[in-house]
XYZ file of N, CA and C in Angstrom:
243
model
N -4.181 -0.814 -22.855
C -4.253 -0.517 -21.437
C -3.268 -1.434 -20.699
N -2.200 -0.857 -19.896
C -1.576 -1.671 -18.884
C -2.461 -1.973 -17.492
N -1.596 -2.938 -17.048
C -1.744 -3.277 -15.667
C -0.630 -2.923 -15.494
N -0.711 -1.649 -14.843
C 0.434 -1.698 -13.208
C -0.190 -1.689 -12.511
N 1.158 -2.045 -11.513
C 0.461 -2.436 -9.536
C 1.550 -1.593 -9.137
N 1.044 -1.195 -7.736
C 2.047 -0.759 -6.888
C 1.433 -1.716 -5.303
N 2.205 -2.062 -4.772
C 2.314 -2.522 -3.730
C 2.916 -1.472 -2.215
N 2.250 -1.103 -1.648
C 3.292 -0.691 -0.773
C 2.718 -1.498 0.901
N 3.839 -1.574 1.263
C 4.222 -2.443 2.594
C 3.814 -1.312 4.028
N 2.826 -2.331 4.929
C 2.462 -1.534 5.763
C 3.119 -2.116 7.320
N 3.333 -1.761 8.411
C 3.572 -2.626 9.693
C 2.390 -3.113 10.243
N 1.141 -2.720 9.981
C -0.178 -3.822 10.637
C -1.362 -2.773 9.919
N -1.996 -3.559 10.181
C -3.829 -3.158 9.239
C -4.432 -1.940 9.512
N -4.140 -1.337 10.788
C -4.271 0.064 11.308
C -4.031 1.322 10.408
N -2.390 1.015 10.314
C -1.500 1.659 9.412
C -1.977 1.807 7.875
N -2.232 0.021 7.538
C -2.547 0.219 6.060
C -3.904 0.658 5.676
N -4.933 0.906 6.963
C -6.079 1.394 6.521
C -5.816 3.184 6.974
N -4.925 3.616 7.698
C -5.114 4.754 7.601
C -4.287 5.716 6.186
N -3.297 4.713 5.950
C -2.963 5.166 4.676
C -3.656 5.303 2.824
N -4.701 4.068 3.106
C -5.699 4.097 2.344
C -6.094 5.274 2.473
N -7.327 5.549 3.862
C -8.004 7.080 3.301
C -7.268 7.814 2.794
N -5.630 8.117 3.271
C -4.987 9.581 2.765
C -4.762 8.862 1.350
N -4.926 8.410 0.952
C -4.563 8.221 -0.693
C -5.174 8.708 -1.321
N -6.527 8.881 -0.577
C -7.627 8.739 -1.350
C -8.371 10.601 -1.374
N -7.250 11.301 -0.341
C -7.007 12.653 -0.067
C -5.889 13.080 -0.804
N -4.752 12.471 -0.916
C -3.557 13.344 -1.361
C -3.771 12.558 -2.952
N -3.948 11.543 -3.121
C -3.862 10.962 -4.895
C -5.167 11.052 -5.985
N -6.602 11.643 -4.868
C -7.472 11.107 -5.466
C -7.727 9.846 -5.923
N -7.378 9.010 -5.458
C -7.647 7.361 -5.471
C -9.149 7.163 -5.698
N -9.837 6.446 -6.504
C -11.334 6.628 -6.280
C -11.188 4.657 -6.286
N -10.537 3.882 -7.401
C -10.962 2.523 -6.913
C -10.255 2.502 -5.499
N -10.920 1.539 -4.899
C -10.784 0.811 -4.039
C -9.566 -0.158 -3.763
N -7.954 0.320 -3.319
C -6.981 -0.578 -3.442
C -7.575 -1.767 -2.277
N -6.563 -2.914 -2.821
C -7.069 -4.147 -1.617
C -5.910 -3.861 -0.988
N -6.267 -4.599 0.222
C -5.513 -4.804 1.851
C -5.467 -6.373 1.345
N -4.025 -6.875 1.838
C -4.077 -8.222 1.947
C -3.267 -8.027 3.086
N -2.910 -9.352 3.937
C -2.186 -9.250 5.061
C -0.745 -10.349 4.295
N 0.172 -10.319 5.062
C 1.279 -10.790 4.669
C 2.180 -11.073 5.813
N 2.002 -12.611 5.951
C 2.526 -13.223 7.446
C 3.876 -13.331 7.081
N 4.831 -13.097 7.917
C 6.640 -13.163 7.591
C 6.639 -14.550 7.718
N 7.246 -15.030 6.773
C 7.997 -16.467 6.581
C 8.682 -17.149 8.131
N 7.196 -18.397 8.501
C 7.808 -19.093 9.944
C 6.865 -18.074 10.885
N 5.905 -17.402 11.080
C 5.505 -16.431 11.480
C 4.232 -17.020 11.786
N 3.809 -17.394 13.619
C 2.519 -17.789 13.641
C 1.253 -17.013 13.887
N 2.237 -15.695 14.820
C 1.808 -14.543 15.331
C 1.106 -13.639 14.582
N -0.254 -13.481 14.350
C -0.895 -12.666 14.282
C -0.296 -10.957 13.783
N 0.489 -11.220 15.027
C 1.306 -9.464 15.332
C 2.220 -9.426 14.540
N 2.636 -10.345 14.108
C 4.106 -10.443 13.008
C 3.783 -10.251 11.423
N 2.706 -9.970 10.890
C 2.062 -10.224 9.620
C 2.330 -8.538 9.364
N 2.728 -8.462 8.355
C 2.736 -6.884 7.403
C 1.442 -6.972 6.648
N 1.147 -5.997 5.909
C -0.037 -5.516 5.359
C 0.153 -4.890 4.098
N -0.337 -5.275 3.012
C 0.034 -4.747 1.847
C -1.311 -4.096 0.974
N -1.038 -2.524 0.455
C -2.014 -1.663 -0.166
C -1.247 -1.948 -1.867
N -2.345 -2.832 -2.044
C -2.077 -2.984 -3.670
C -3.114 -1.766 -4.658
N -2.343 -0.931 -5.379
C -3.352 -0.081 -6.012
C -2.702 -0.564 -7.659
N -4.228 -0.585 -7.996
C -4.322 -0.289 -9.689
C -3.856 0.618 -9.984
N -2.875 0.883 -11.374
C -2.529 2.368 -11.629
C -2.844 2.360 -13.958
N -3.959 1.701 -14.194
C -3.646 1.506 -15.320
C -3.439 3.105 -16.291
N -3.784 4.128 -15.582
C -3.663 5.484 -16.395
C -2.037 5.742 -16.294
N -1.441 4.747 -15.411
C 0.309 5.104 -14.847
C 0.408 6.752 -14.698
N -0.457 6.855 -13.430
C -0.809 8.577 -13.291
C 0.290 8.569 -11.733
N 0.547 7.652 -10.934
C 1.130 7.456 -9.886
C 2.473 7.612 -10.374
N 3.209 8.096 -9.332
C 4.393 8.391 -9.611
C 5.281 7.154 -8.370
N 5.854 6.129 -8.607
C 6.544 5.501 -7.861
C 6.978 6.217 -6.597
N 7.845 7.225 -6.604
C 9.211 7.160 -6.271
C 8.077 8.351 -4.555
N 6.969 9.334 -5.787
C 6.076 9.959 -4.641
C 5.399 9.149 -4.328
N 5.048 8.222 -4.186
C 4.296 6.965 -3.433
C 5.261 6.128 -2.373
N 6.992 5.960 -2.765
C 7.512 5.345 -1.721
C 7.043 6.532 -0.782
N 7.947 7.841 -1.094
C 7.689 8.375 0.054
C 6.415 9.010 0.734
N 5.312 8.690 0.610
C 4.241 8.822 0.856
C 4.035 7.512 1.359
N 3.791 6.366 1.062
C 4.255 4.703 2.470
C 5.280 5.169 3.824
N 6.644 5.844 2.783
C 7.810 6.039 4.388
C 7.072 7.185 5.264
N 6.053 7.755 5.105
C 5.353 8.701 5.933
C 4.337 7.688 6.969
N 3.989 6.383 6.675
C 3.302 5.912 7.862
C 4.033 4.640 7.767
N 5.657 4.367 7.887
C 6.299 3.677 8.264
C 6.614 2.362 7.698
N 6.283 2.756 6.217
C 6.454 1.434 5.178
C 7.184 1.992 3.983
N 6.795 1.449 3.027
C 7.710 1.172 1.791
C 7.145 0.945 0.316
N 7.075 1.208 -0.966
C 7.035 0.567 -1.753
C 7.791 -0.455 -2.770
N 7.208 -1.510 -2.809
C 8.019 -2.708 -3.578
C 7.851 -2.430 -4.674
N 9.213 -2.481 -5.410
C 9.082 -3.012 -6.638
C 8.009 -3.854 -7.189
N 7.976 -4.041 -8.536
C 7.265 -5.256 -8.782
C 8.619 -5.969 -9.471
């Protein structure tokens, strides 16, 4: 069994929780990805922090490239690992 991750990058917690539910509509997602927040480097502001949807993918059933563009649909991105 692998561990992959996918990470994808959100602009604030709003975003990354409304992209959660649709994951969980368009991918069938059933675990639970985490939300972490992610303050920009020098960043004291609250408002300045990105938001990151880390999902488990150990079946590697996710397809990268339909997951970036499924993030660039609510204004983010997926990272590499």
């Amino acid at each position: 069994m692998s561990d992959v991750r996918h990470v994808l990058v959100l602009p604030d917690r709003d975003t990354a929780e409304e992209l959660v539910e649709a994951l969980r509509t368009r991918f069938g997602i059933s675990e639970e990805p985490q939300l972490v927040r992610d303050a920009l480097a020098g960043e004291d502001d609250a408002e300045d922090a990105q938001w990151l949807v880390v999902l488990v993918d150990e079946e590697e059933a996710l397809d990268p490239a339909e997951l970036d563009e499924f993030a660039a649909e609510f204004e983010g991105w997926r990272e590499d690992p």
